[in-house]
Short mmCIF file of C-alpha atoms in Angstrom, two decimals:
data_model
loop_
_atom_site.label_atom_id
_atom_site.label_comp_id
_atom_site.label_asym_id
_atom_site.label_seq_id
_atom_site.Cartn_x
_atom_site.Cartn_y
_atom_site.Cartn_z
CA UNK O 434 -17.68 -94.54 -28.04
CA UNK O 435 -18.25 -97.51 -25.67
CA UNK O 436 -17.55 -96.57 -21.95
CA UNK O 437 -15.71 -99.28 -20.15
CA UNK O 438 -17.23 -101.95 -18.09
CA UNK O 439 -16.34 -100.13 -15.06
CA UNK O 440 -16.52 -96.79 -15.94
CA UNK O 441 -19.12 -94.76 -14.08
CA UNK O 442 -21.55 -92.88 -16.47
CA UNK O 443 -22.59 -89.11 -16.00
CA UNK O 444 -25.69 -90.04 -14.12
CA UNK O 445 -24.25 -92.21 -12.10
CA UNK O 446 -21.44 -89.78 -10.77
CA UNK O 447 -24.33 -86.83 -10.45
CA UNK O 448 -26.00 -89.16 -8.22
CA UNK O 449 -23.04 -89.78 -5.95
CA UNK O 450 -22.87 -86.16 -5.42
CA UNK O 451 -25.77 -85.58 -4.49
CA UNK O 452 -25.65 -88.27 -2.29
CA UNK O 453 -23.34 -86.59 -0.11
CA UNK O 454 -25.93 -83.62 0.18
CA UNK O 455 -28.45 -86.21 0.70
CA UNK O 456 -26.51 -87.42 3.69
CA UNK O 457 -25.50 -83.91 4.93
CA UNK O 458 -29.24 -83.54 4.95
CA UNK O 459 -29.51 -86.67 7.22
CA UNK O 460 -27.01 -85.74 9.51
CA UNK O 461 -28.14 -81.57 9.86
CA UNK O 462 -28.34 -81.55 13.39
CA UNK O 463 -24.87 -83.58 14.36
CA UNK O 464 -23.13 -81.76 11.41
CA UNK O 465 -24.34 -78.02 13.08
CA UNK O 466 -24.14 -79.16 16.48
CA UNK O 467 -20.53 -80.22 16.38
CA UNK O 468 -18.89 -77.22 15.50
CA UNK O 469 -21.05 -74.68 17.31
CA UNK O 470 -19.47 -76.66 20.60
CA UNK O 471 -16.23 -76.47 19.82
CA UNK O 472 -16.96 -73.12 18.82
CA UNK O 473 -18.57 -72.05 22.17
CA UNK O 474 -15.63 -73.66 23.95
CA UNK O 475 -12.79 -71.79 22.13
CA UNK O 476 -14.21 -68.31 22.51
CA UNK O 477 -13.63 -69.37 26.25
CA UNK O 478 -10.04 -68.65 26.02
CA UNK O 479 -8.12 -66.50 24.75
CA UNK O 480 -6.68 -65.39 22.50
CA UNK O 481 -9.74 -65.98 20.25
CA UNK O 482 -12.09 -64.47 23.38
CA UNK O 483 -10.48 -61.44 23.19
CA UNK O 484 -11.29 -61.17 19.49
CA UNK O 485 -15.26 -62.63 19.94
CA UNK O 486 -17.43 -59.65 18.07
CA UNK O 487 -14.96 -57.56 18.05
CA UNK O 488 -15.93 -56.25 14.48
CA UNK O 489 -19.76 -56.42 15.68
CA UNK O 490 -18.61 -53.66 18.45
CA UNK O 491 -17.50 -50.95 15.84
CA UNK O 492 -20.58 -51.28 14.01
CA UNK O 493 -22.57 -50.68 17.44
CA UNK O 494 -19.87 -47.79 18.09
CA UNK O 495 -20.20 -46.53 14.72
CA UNK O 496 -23.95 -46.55 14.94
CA UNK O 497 -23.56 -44.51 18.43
CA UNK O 498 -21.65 -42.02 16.81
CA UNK O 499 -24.44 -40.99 13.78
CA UNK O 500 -26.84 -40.99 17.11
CA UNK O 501 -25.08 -38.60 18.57
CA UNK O 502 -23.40 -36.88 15.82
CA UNK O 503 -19.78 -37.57 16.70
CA UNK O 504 -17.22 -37.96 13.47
CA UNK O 505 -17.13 -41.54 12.24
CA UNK O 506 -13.04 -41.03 10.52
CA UNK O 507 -11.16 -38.83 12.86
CA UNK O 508 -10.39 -41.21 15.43
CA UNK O 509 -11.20 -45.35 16.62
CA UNK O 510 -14.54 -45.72 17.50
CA UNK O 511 -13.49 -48.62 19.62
CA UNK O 512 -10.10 -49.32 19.93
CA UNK O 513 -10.43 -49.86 15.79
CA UNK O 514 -11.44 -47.80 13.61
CA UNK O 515 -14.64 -47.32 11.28
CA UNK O 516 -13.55 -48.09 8.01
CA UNK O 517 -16.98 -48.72 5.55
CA UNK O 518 -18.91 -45.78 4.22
CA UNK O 519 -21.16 -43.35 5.88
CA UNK O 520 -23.98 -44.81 4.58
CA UNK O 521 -23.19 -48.04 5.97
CA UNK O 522 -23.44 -46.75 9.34
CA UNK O 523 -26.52 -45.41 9.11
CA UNK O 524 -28.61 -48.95 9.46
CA UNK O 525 -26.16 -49.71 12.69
CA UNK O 526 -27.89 -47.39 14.76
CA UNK O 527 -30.49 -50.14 14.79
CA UNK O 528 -27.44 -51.98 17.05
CA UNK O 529 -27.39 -49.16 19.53
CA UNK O 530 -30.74 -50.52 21.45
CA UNK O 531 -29.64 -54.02 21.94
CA UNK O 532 -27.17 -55.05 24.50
CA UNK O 533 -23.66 -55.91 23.24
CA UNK O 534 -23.77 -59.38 24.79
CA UNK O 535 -27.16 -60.08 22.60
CA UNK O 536 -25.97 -58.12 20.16
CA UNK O 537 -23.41 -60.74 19.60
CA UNK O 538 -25.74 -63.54 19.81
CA UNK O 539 -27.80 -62.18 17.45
CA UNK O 540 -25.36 -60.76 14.53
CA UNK O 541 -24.07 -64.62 14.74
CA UNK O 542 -27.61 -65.85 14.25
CA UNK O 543 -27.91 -63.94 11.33
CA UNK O 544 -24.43 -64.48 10.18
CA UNK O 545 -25.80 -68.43 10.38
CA UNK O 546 -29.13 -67.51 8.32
CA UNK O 547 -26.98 -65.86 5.49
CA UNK O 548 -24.09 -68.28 5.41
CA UNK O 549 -27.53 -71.17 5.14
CA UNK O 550 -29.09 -69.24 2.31
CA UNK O 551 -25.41 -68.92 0.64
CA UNK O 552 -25.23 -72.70 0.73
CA UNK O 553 -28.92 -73.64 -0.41
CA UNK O 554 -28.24 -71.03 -3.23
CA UNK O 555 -25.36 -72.46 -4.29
CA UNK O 556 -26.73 -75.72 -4.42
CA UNK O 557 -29.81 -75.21 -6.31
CA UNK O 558 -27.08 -73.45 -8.85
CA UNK O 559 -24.93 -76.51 -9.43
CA UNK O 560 -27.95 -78.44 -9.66
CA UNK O 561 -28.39 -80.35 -7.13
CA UNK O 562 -31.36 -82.57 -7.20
CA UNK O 563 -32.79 -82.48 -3.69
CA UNK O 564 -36.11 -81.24 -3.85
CA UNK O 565 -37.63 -79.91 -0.45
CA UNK O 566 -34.42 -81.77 1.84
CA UNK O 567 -32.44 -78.33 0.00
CA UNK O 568 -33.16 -76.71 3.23
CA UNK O 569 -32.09 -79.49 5.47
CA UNK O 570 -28.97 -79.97 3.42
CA UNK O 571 -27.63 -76.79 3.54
CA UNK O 572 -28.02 -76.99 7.34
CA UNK O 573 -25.64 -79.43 7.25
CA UNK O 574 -23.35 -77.94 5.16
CA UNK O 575 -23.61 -75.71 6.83
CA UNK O 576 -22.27 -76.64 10.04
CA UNK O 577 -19.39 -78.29 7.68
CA UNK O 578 -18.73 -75.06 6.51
CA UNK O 579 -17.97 -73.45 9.98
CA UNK O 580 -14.50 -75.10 10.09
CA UNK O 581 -13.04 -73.19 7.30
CA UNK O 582 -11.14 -70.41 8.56
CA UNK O 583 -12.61 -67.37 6.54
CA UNK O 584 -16.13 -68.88 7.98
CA UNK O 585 -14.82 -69.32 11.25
CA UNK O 586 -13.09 -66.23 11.68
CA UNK O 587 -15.55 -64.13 10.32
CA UNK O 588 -18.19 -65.47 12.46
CA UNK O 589 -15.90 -64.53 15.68
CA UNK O 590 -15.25 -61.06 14.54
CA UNK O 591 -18.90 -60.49 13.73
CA UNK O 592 -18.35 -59.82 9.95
CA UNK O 593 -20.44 -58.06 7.31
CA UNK O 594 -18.89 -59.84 4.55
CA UNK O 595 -22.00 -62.88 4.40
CA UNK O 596 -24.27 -60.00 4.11
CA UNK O 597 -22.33 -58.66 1.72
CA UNK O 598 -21.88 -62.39 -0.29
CA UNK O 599 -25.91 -62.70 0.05
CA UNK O 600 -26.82 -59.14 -1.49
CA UNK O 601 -25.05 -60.46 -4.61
CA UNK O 602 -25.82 -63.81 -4.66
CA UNK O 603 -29.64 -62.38 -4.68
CA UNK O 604 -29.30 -60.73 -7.52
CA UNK O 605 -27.09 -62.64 -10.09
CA UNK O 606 -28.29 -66.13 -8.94
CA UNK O 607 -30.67 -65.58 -12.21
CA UNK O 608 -29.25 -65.89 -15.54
CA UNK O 609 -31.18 -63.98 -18.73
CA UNK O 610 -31.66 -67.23 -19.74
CA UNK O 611 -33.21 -68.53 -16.85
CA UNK O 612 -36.41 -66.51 -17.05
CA UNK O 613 -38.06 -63.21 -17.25
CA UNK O 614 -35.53 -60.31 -16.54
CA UNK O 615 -36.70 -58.45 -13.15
CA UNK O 616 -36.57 -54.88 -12.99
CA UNK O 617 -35.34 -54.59 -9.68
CA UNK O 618 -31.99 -57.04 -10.21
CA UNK O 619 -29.17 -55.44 -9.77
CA UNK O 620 -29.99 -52.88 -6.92
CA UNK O 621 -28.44 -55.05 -4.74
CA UNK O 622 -25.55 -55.22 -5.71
CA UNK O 623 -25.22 -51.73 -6.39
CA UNK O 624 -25.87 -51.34 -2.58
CA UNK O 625 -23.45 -53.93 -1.40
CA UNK O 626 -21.14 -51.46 -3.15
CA UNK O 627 -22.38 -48.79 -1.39
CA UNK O 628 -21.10 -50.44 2.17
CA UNK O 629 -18.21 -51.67 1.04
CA UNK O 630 -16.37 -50.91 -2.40
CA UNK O 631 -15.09 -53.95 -3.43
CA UNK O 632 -18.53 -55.41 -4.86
CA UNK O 633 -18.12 -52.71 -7.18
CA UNK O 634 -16.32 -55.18 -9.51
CA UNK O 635 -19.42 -56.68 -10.24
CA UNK O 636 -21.18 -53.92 -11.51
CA UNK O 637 -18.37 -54.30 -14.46
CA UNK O 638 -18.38 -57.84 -14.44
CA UNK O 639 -22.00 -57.47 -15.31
CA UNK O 640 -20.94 -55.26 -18.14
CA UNK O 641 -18.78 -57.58 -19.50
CA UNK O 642 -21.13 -60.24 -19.51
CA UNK O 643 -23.91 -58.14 -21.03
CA UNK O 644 -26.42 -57.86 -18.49
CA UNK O 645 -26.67 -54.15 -19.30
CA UNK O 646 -29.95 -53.49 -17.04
CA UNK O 647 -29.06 -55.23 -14.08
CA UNK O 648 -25.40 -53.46 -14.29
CA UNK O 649 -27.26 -50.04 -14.84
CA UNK O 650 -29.49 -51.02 -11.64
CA UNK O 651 -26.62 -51.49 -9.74
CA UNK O 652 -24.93 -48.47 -10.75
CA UNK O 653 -27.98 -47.01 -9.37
CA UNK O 654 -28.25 -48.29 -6.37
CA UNK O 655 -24.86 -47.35 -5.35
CA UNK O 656 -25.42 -44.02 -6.53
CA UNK O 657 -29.00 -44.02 -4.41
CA UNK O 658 -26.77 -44.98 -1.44
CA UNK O 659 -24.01 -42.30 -1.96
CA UNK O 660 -27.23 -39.44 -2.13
CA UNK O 661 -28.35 -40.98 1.00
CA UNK O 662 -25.28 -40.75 2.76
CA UNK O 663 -24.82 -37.23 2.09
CA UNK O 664 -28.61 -36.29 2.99
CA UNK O 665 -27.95 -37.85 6.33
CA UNK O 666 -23.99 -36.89 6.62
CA UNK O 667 -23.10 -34.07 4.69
CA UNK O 668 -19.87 -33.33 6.04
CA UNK O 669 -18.23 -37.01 6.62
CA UNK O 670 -19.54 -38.27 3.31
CA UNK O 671 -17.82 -35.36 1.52
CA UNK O 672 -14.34 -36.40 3.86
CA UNK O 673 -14.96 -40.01 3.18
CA UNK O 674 -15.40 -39.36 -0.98
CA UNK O 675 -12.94 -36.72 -1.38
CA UNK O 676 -10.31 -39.38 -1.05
CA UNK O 677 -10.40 -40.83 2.70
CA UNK O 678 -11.96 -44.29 0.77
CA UNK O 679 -8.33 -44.67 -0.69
CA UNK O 680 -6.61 -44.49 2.32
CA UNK O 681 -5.66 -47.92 3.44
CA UNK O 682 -3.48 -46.49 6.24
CA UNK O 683 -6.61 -46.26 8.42
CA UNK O 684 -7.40 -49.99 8.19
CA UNK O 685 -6.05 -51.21 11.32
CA UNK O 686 -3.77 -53.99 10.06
CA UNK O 687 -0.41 -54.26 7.51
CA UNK O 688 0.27 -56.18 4.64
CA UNK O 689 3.00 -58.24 6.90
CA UNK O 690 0.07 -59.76 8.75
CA UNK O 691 -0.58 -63.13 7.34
CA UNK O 692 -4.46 -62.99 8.23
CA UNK O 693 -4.24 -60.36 5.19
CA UNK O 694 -4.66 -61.97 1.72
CA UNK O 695 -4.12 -59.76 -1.56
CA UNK O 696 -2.12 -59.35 -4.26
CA UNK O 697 -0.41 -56.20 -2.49
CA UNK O 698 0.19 -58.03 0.95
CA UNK O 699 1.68 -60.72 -1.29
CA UNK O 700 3.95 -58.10 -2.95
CA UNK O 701 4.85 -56.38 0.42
CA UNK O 702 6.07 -59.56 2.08
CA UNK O 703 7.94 -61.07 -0.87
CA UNK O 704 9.31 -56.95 -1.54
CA UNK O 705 9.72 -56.43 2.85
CA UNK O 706 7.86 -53.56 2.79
CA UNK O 707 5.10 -51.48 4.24
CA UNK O 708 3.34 -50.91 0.81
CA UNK O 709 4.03 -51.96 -2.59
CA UNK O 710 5.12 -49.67 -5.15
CA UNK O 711 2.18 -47.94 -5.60
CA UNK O 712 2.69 -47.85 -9.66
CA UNK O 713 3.42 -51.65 -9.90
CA UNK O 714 1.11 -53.00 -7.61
CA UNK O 715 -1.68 -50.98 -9.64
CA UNK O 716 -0.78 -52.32 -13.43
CA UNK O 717 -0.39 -55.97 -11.48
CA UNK O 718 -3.76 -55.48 -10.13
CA UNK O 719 -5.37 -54.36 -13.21
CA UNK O 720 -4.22 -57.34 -15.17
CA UNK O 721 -5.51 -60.02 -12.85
CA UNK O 722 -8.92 -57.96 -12.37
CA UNK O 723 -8.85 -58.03 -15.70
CA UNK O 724 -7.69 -62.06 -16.17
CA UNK O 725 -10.01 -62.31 -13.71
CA UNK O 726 -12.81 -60.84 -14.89
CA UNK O 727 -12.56 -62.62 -18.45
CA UNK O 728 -12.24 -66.24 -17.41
CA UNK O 729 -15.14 -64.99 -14.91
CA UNK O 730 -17.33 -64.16 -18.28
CA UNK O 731 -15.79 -67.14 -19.99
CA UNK O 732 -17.61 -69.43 -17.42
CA UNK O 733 -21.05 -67.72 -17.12
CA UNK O 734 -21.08 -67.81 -21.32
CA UNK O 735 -20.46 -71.50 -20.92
CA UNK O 736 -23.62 -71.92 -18.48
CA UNK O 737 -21.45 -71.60 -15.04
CA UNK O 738 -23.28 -69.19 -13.57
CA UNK O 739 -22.22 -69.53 -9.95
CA UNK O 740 -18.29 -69.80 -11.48
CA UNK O 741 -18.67 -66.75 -12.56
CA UNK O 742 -19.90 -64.91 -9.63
CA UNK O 743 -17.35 -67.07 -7.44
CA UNK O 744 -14.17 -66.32 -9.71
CA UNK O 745 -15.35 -62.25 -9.25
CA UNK O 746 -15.50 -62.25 -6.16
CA UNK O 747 -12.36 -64.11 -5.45
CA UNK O 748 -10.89 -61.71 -8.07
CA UNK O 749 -12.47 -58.70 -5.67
CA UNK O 750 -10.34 -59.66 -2.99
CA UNK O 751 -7.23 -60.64 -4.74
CA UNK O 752 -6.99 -57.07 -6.32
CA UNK O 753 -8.62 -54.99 -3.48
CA UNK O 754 -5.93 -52.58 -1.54
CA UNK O 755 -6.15 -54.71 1.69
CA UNK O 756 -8.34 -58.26 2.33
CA UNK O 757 -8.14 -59.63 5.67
CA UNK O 758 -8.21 -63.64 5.18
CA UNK O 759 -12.46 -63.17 6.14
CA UNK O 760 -13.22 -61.40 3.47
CA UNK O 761 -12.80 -64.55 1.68
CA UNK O 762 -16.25 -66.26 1.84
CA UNK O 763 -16.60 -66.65 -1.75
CA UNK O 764 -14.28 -69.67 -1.03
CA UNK O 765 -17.74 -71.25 0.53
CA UNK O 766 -19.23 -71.84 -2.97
CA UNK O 767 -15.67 -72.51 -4.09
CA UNK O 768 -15.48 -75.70 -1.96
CA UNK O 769 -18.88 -76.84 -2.58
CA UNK O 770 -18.05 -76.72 -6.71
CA UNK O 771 -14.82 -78.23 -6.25
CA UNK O 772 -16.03 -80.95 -4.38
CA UNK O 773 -19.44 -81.33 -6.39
CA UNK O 774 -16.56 -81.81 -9.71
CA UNK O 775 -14.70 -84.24 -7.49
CA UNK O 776 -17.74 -86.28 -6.74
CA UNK O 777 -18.67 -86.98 -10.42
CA UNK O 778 -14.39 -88.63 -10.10
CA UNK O 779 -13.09 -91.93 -8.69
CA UNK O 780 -14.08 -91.95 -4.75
CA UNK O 781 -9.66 -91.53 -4.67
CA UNK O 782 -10.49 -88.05 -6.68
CA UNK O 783 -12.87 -87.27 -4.11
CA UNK O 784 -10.72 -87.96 -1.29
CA UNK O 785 -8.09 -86.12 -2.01
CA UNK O 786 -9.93 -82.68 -2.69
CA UNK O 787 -11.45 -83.29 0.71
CA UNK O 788 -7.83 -83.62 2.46
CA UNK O 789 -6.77 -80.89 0.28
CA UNK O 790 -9.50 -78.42 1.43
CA UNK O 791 -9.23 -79.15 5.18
CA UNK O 792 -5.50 -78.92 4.86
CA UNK O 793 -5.89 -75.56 2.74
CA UNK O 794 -8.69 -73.97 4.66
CA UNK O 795 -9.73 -75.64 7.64
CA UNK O 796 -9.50 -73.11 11.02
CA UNK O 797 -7.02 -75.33 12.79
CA UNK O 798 -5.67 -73.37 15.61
CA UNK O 799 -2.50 -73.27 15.03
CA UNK O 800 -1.99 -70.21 17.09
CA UNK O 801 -2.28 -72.24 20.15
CA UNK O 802 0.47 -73.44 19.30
CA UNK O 803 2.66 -71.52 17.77
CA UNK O 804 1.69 -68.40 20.13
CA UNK O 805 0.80 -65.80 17.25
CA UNK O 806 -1.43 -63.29 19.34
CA UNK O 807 -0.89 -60.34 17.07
CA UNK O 808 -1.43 -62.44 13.98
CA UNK O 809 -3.98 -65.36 12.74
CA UNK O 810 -4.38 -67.58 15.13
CA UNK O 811 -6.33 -70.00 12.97
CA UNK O 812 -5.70 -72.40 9.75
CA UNK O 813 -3.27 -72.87 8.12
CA UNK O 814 -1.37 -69.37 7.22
CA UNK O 815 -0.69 -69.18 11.08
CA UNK O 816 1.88 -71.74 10.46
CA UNK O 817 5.39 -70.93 11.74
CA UNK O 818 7.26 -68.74 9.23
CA UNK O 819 10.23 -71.29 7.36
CA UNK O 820 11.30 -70.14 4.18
CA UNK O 821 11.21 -70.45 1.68
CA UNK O 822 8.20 -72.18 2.49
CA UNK O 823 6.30 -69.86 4.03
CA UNK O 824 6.12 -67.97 0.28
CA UNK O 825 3.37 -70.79 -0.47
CA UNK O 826 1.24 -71.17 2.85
CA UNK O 827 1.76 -67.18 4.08
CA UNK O 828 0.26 -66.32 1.27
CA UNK O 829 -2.35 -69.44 0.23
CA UNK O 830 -5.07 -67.14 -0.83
CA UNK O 831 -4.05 -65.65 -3.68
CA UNK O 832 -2.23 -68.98 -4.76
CA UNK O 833 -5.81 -70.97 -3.86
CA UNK O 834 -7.49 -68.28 -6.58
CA UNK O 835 -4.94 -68.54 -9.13
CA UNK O 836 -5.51 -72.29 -9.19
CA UNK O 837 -9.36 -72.14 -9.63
CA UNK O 838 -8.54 -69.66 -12.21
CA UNK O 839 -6.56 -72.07 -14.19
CA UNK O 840 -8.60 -74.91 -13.30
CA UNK O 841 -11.77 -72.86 -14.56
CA UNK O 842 -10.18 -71.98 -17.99
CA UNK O 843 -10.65 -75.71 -19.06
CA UNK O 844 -14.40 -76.33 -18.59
CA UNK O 845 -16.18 -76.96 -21.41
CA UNK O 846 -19.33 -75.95 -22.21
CA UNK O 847 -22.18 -77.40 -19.32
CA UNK O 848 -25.35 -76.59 -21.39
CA UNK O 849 -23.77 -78.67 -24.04
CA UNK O 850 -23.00 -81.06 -22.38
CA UNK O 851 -25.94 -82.19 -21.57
CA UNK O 852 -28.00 -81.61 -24.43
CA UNK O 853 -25.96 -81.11 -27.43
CA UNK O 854 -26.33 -77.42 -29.30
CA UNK O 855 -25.46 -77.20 -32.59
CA UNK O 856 -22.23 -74.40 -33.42
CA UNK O 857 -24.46 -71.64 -34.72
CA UNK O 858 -26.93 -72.12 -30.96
CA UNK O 859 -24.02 -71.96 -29.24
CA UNK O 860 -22.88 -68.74 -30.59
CA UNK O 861 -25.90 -67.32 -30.42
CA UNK O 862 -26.83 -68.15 -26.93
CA UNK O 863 -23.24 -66.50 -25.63
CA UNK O 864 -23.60 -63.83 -27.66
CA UNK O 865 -27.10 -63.17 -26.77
CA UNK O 866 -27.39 -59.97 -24.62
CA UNK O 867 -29.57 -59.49 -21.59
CA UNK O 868 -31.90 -57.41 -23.53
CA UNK O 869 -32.53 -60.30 -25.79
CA UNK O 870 -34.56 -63.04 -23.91
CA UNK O 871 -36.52 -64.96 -25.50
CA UNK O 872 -40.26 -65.25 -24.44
#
């Protein structure tokens, strides 16, 4: 088939994406600049001062309290309280020698490092052809990436969940195909899940796709981290596993909140009540972890590799008990992909996803306006409450990750694409296990 006189080819549109990272690479400085002053002058008023590292203050707290053997669940260790494992807590007593006011300075440096290293990750995954100005680029983006609100508000809570994104990114960045299978991948993961549960839909999501080993590893690893715990904490990691990791009443937060995003805050506004039903919620949440989880395979078996990790851990937090609207960083690779596909478009295609994103995701701060103190004061779930609109943009998350889902299930094949396999390669590549690489 001919392409049309004024069709652009493949190449063509690949090099207009990376064009824009080329010129976010240009423009580093201005792009990180920008929103670090506007973020320096918000966190000068309240009500987003009042909430500047507040998150990075229970950690400290928590790490106090293994120092000086206090209990970690009976009570706040702030005025919030602790709610990650006991192993978790034991690296925080690292925090308890630094001053809170560096503290916070520094937990937002690293917060920067890890949201960089996301970003360059992500890039090099898509494959984008930038050679050493990777670096430089994601710098950029970087600073773009600060005005989405689940970037944004994370970074002014002092969040784990980058570390969290970068533990797994570090280990299932690789494909079996990509080279030799390290012993060691997987471990990470398996220790993400150890701080905080929800990255323990990986460790299945690698089953599913047939990296046996690296699933194994991570099983592992969590299990290294529960031993750990109870060498260190006998008494509170035998509280915390007998059942206190179920108990979302201790979170300090309720599904009518819009700054939480889940399936079962979803369900409790649309139902008006505290909880779900308990039985519903759970067969709803296994069928879209499961839905999930299969167009997740579905797009590493088609070469998507950073699809796949993106669509489970979007499916983590749509099908996790509670998800505050931070815990949404996968939506970081998210943008880049959807904008890398819109790229490779007509410049109108590309437009519009940008409008759409910044409309979707960007921290405006609405709750200047609007006066929500007790809710999110940023993007654009703060809006006021109008119904029945409010049924779409109170509860954009979970609609945002049912649209990539659908939008994912109709990629083709991006190996093939490129270089043409013949039916019986094709087969054999998907259905080659981990344990399989060729040499």
């Amino acid at each position: 088939m001919i392409p049309r006189p004024n069709a652009l080819t493949d190449t063509q549109t690949e090099a207009r994406a990376d064009r824009l990272v080329a010129w976010s690479a240009r423009n580093a400085v201005l792009l990180l600049i920008l929103p670090l002053l506007v973020y320096a002058t918000l966190i000068c008023f309240d009500p987003l001062a009042r909430n500047y590292g507040m998150d990075v203050d229970v950690y400290q707290a928590a790490g106090e309290a293994v120092r000086n053997g206090d209990s970690l669940y009976e009570g706040p260790v702030t005025d919030l309280n602790y709610n990650y494992t006991p192993f978790a807590a034991l690296p925080l007593v690292a925090m308890t020698v630094v001053p809170p006011e560096a503290l916070h300075l520094l937990w937002f440096l690293i917060n920067m490092t890890l949201l960089v290293y996301v970003i360059a990750t992500a890039l090099s995954m898509i494959g984008t052809r930038l050679g050493g100005r990777i670096l430089r680029a994601s710098i950029g983006l970087a600073g773009l990436m600060l005005w989405l609100q689940p970037v944004t508000w994370g970074m002014v809570l002092g969040q784990v969940n980058l570390v969290i994104a970068s533990m797994v990114l570090w280990d299932g960045k690789n494909s079996p195909a990509s080279g030799p299978h390290k012993w060691y991948r997987g471990i990470l993961i398996g220790v993400a899940t150890g701080i905080r549960l929800t990255p323990g839909l990986f460790i299945i999501y690698l089953l599913v796709i047939r990296r046996t080993r690296t699933a194994l590893m991570a099983c592992a690893g969590f299990f290294a981290t529960v031993a750990v715990g109870f060498i260190a904490l006998p008494h509170q990691s035998l509280w915390y596993w007998q059942g206190h990791f179920a108990d979302v009443g201790h979170i300090d937060g309720d599904n009518h909140d819009r700054d939480v995003q889940s399936l079962a805050a979803t369900m409790s506004r649309l139902l008006d009540r505290d909880q779900p039903p308990a039985v519903l919620w759970l067969v709803l949440a296994c069928l879209l972890g499961a839905a999930g989880l299969a167009v997740a395979a579905r797009a590493y078996r088609r070469g998507h590799t950073l699809l796949g990790l993106t669509l489970c851990g979007l499916t983590a937090e749509a099908v996790a008990p509670f998800s505050w609207s931070h815990h949404w960083v996968w939506l970081v690779p998210a943008t880049l992909m959807v904008v890398s596909w819109a790229a490779r478009g007509s410049r109108r295609r590309l437009h519009l996803t940008v409008v759409a994103v910044l409309v979707c995701l960007a921290a405006w701060p609405l709750g200047y306006l609007t006066h929500d103190r007790l809710g999110p004061i940023l993007g654009t779930i703060a809006l006021p409450l109008v119904s029945p609109f409010d049924i779409i943009y109170g509860n954009l998350y979970l609609w945002l990750y049912f649209g990539i889902l659908i939008v994912a299930m109709s990629l083709g094949d991006r190996t093939a694409a490129k270089t043409p396999l013949s039916d019986s390669d094709r087969a054999a590549r998907r259905a080659a296990p981990e344990d399989g690489i060729r040499s």
